[in-house]
Amino acid sequence: MNTRELFEILGFEQIWGTMTDQEPAYRYKSDSLELTATQVTNMSFYPVFLLAGVFHDGRTLAEINYQMPLEVESFKQGAAFVAYALRHYQFKSPPAWLSNGLQWADLLPWERIRREYEKRPKCTVEWEWFRIAIKKIRNQLKDTDPDSLVSFKFDGEVLRIKTPNELIALSAQGVAWDQDYYVCMASLDELPQRLIRQPVHLDIWEGRLTIGNRSFELVSLPGQISLFDF
């Protein structure tokens, strides 16, 4: 949805003759709010709408300065963007789109990413057990093809690490993963030789397996579709 269409639906009026990359700009005015939306190029050389204005209710006087994209996925997401810019202010009689926009905040891109991050595959292993796993993996590094794959699988109770020569099973805590994940054997040379005496956390995010404070690039099997390829 073009953000210009959004402003029209929300009740913004067109204004002409302003400093903007493309006319018209838009303005919304109420008893406590004066807000303009102007298309500009931001400091990252990306075209955006700049929402700028003033909120005043007799006790509070605040400047508003916020950027939003030229295109939004839907009316609800667009209203959520504008409402997010005004989220700190208490309106005596807020417009309906403001109240609804605050309720639609889960449609904002960073909220979506936050939810995905919270749901990422992860588990926790006691350090005593994972220390044994690291020792077993390191003992195989010299005699194993460095391009061979090691799989990590967690069923909600047991983390299974399968190297070309051995299956290592470790008691772990967390929610079961919906698939196996693979890394190159050679990359595991970066595993620490010593562990701090605290639980070891593993998680999958943005195409990488993180073990403690070390991160390893995931590898897709031939013919396997990876979410991280898109």
Coordinates of C-alpha atoms in Angstrom, one line a residue:
M1 CA 0.0 0.0 0.0
N2 CA 1.3 3.4 -0.9
T3 CA 1.8 5.5 2.2
R4 CA 0.2 8.5 0.5
E5 CA -3.0 6.5 0.3
L6 CA -2.7 5.8 4.0
F7 CA -2.5 9.5 4.9
E8 CA -5.6 10.2 2.9
I9 CA -7.5 7.5 4.7
L10 CA -6.3 8.7 8.1
G11 CA -7.6 12.1 7.5
F12 CA -4.4 14.0 6.7
E13 CA -4.8 16.9 4.3
Q14 CA -2.6 17.7 1.4
I15 CA -0.3 20.7 1.6
W16 CA 1.6 22.2 -1.4
G17 CA 4.6 24.4 -1.7
T18 CA 6.7 22.8 1.0
M19 CA 10.3 21.7 1.0
T20 CA 9.9 18.0 -0.1
D21 CA 11.3 15.5 -2.6
Q22 CA 7.9 15.0 -4.0
E23 CA 4.7 17.0 -3.5
P24 CA 2.2 17.0 -1.9
A25 CA 3.2 16.8 1.8
Y26 CA 0.5 16.0 4.3
R27 CA -0.8 17.5 7.6
Y28 CA -2.9 16.3 10.5
K29 CA -4.1 18.8 13.0
S30 CA -6.2 18.4 16.2
D31 CA -6.5 20.2 19.5
S32 CA -3.2 18.8 20.8
L33 CA -1.4 17.7 17.7
E34 CA 0.1 19.2 14.6
L35 CA 1.8 16.7 12.5
T36 CA 3.3 16.9 8.9
A37 CA 4.4 14.1 6.7
T38 CA 7.0 15.0 4.1
Q39 CA 8.8 12.8 1.6
V40 CA 12.6 13.3 2.1
T41 CA 15.9 11.4 1.6
N42 CA 17.3 10.4 5.0
M43 CA 20.9 10.3 6.2
S44 CA 21.2 6.8 4.7
F45 CA 20.2 8.1 1.3
Y46 CA 16.9 6.2 1.5
P47 CA 13.6 7.8 0.6
V48 CA 11.2 8.0 3.6
F49 CA 8.3 10.0 4.9
L50 CA 9.4 12.3 7.8
L51 CA 6.7 12.7 10.4
A52 CA 7.5 16.0 12.2
G53 CA 5.4 18.2 14.5
V54 CA 4.4 19.2 18.0
F55 CA 2.3 17.6 20.7
H56 CA 0.9 20.0 23.3
D57 CA -1.9 19.5 25.8
G58 CA -1.5 22.5 28.1
R59 CA 1.0 20.6 30.4
T60 CA 3.2 18.8 27.9
L61 CA 5.1 20.3 24.9
A62 CA 7.0 17.8 22.8
E63 CA 8.6 17.7 19.4
I64 CA 7.9 14.7 17.1
N65 CA 10.4 13.5 14.6
Y66 CA 10.0 10.0 13.1
Q67 CA 10.6 8.3 9.8
M68 CA 8.4 5.7 8.0
P69 CA 8.6 3.9 4.6
L70 CA 7.0 5.1 1.4
E71 CA 5.2 1.7 1.1
V72 CA 3.5 -0.3 3.9
E73 CA 2.2 -3.9 3.8
S74 CA -1.4 -2.9 4.7
F75 CA -3.5 -0.2 6.2
K76 CA -3.2 -1.7 9.6
Q77 CA 0.6 -1.8 9.5
G78 CA 0.6 1.8 8.2
A79 CA -1.6 3.0 11.0
A80 CA 0.8 1.1 13.4
F81 CA 3.8 3.1 12.1
V82 CA 2.1 6.5 12.6
A83 CA 0.8 5.4 16.1
Y84 CA 4.3 4.3 17.0
A85 CA 5.5 7.8 16.4
L86 CA 2.9 9.1 18.9
R87 CA 3.0 6.2 21.4
H88 CA 4.4 8.4 24.3
Y89 CA 1.7 11.0 24.3
Q90 CA -1.6 11.0 26.1
F91 CA -4.5 12.3 24.0
K92 CA -7.7 13.4 25.6
S93 CA -9.7 12.4 22.6
P94 CA -7.4 10.2 20.4
P95 CA -8.6 9.5 16.8
A96 CA -9.8 5.9 16.3
W97 CA -6.8 5.1 14.0
L98 CA -4.4 6.0 16.8
S99 CA -6.0 3.6 19.3
N100 CA -6.2 0.9 16.6
G101 CA -2.7 1.5 15.4
L102 CA -1.3 1.0 18.9
Q103 CA -3.1 -2.4 19.1
W104 CA -1.7 -3.3 15.7
A105 CA 1.9 -2.8 16.8
D106 CA 2.7 -6.5 16.4
L107 CA 2.6 -5.8 12.6
L108 CA 5.7 -3.5 12.7
P109 CA 8.8 -5.1 11.2
W110 CA 10.9 -5.0 14.3
E111 CA 8.2 -6.6 16.4
R112 CA 7.9 -9.4 13.9
I113 CA 11.7 -9.9 14.0
R114 CA 11.6 -9.9 17.8
R115 CA 8.9 -12.6 17.9
E116 CA 10.9 -14.7 15.4
Y117 CA 14.0 -14.3 17.5
E118 CA 12.2 -15.4 20.6
K119 CA 10.9 -18.5 18.8
R120 CA 14.3 -19.4 17.3
P121 CA 15.5 -23.0 17.9
K122 CA 17.6 -23.1 21.1
C123 CA 18.5 -25.3 24.0
T124 CA 20.7 -25.4 27.0
V125 CA 23.2 -28.1 28.1
E126 CA 25.1 -28.4 31.4
W127 CA 28.7 -27.4 30.9
E128 CA 30.0 -30.8 32.3
W129 CA 28.2 -32.7 29.5
F130 CA 29.1 -30.3 26.8
R131 CA 32.8 -30.3 27.8
I132 CA 32.8 -34.1 27.0
A133 CA 31.2 -33.4 23.6
I134 CA 33.8 -30.8 22.7
K135 CA 36.6 -33.2 23.7
K136 CA 35.1 -36.0 21.5
I137 CA 34.7 -33.6 18.5
R138 CA 38.2 -32.3 18.8
N139 CA 39.7 -35.8 18.9
Q140 CA 38.1 -36.4 15.5
L141 CA 39.2 -33.2 13.7
K142 CA 42.6 -34.4 12.5
D143 CA 41.3 -37.7 11.0
T144 CA 38.1 -36.5 9.5
D145 CA 37.4 -34.9 6.1
P146 CA 37.2 -31.1 6.9
D147 CA 34.3 -30.7 4.5
S148 CA 32.2 -33.4 6.1
L149 CA 29.1 -32.3 7.9
V150 CA 28.1 -32.5 11.6
S151 CA 24.4 -32.4 12.4
F152 CA 22.7 -31.0 15.5
K153 CA 19.3 -32.3 16.4
F154 CA 17.2 -31.6 19.6
D155 CA 14.0 -33.4 20.4
G156 CA 13.1 -31.5 23.5
E157 CA 15.1 -33.7 25.9
V158 CA 18.3 -34.9 24.1
L159 CA 20.7 -32.9 21.9
R160 CA 22.2 -35.3 19.3
I161 CA 25.4 -34.2 17.6
K162 CA 26.3 -36.6 14.8
T163 CA 29.8 -36.5 13.4
P164 CA 31.0 -38.7 10.5
N165 CA 32.4 -41.1 13.2
E166 CA 30.2 -40.9 16.2
L167 CA 26.8 -40.0 17.7
I168 CA 27.0 -37.8 20.8
A169 CA 23.9 -37.6 22.9
L170 CA 23.5 -35.0 25.6
S171 CA 20.7 -34.2 28.0
A172 CA 19.4 -30.7 27.3
Q173 CA 16.6 -28.4 28.1
G174 CA 14.3 -26.4 25.7
V175 CA 11.7 -26.8 23.1
A176 CA 12.2 -29.4 20.4
W177 CA 13.6 -28.2 17.0
D178 CA 11.6 -28.9 13.9
Q179 CA 14.6 -29.9 11.8
D180 CA 18.3 -30.9 11.9
Y181 CA 21.0 -28.3 11.4
Y182 CA 24.4 -28.8 9.8
V183 CA 27.9 -27.2 10.0
C184 CA 31.2 -28.2 8.5
M185 CA 33.4 -30.4 10.6
A186 CA 36.4 -28.1 10.1
S187 CA 34.6 -25.1 11.5
L188 CA 34.2 -26.8 14.9
D189 CA 37.9 -26.3 15.4
E190 CA 36.8 -22.9 16.8
L191 CA 35.0 -24.6 19.7
P192 CA 36.6 -23.4 23.0
Q193 CA 39.0 -25.8 24.6
R194 CA 37.8 -24.8 28.0
L195 CA 34.3 -23.8 29.2
I196 CA 33.2 -21.5 32.0
R197 CA 31.4 -23.4 34.6
Q198 CA 27.9 -22.4 33.6
P199 CA 25.2 -23.9 31.2
V200 CA 26.1 -23.8 27.5
H201 CA 23.4 -22.2 25.3
L202 CA 22.9 -23.2 21.7
D203 CA 20.7 -21.4 19.3
I204 CA 19.9 -21.0 15.6
W205 CA 19.5 -17.5 14.1
E206 CA 20.1 -15.9 10.6
G207 CA 21.9 -18.9 9.1
R208 CA 24.2 -19.5 12.0
L209 CA 24.6 -21.9 14.9
T210 CA 25.7 -20.2 18.1
I211 CA 27.3 -22.3 20.9
G212 CA 28.2 -20.2 23.9
N213 CA 30.1 -17.2 22.5
R214 CA 31.1 -19.0 19.3
S215 CA 29.2 -18.8 16.0
F216 CA 29.2 -21.3 13.1
E217 CA 27.8 -20.9 9.6
L218 CA 25.0 -23.4 8.8
V219 CA 25.2 -25.6 5.7
S220 CA 22.2 -26.9 3.7
L221 CA 22.2 -30.4 2.4
P222 CA 22.0 -30.8 -1.4
G223 CA 18.4 -30.4 -2.4
Q224 CA 17.4 -29.0 1.0
I225 CA 15.6 -25.6 1.0
S226 CA 16.9 -23.3 3.7
L227 CA 14.9 -20.4 5.1
F228 CA 18.2 -18.5 5.2
D229 CA 18.6 -18.6 1.4
F230 CA 15.8 -16.1 0.9

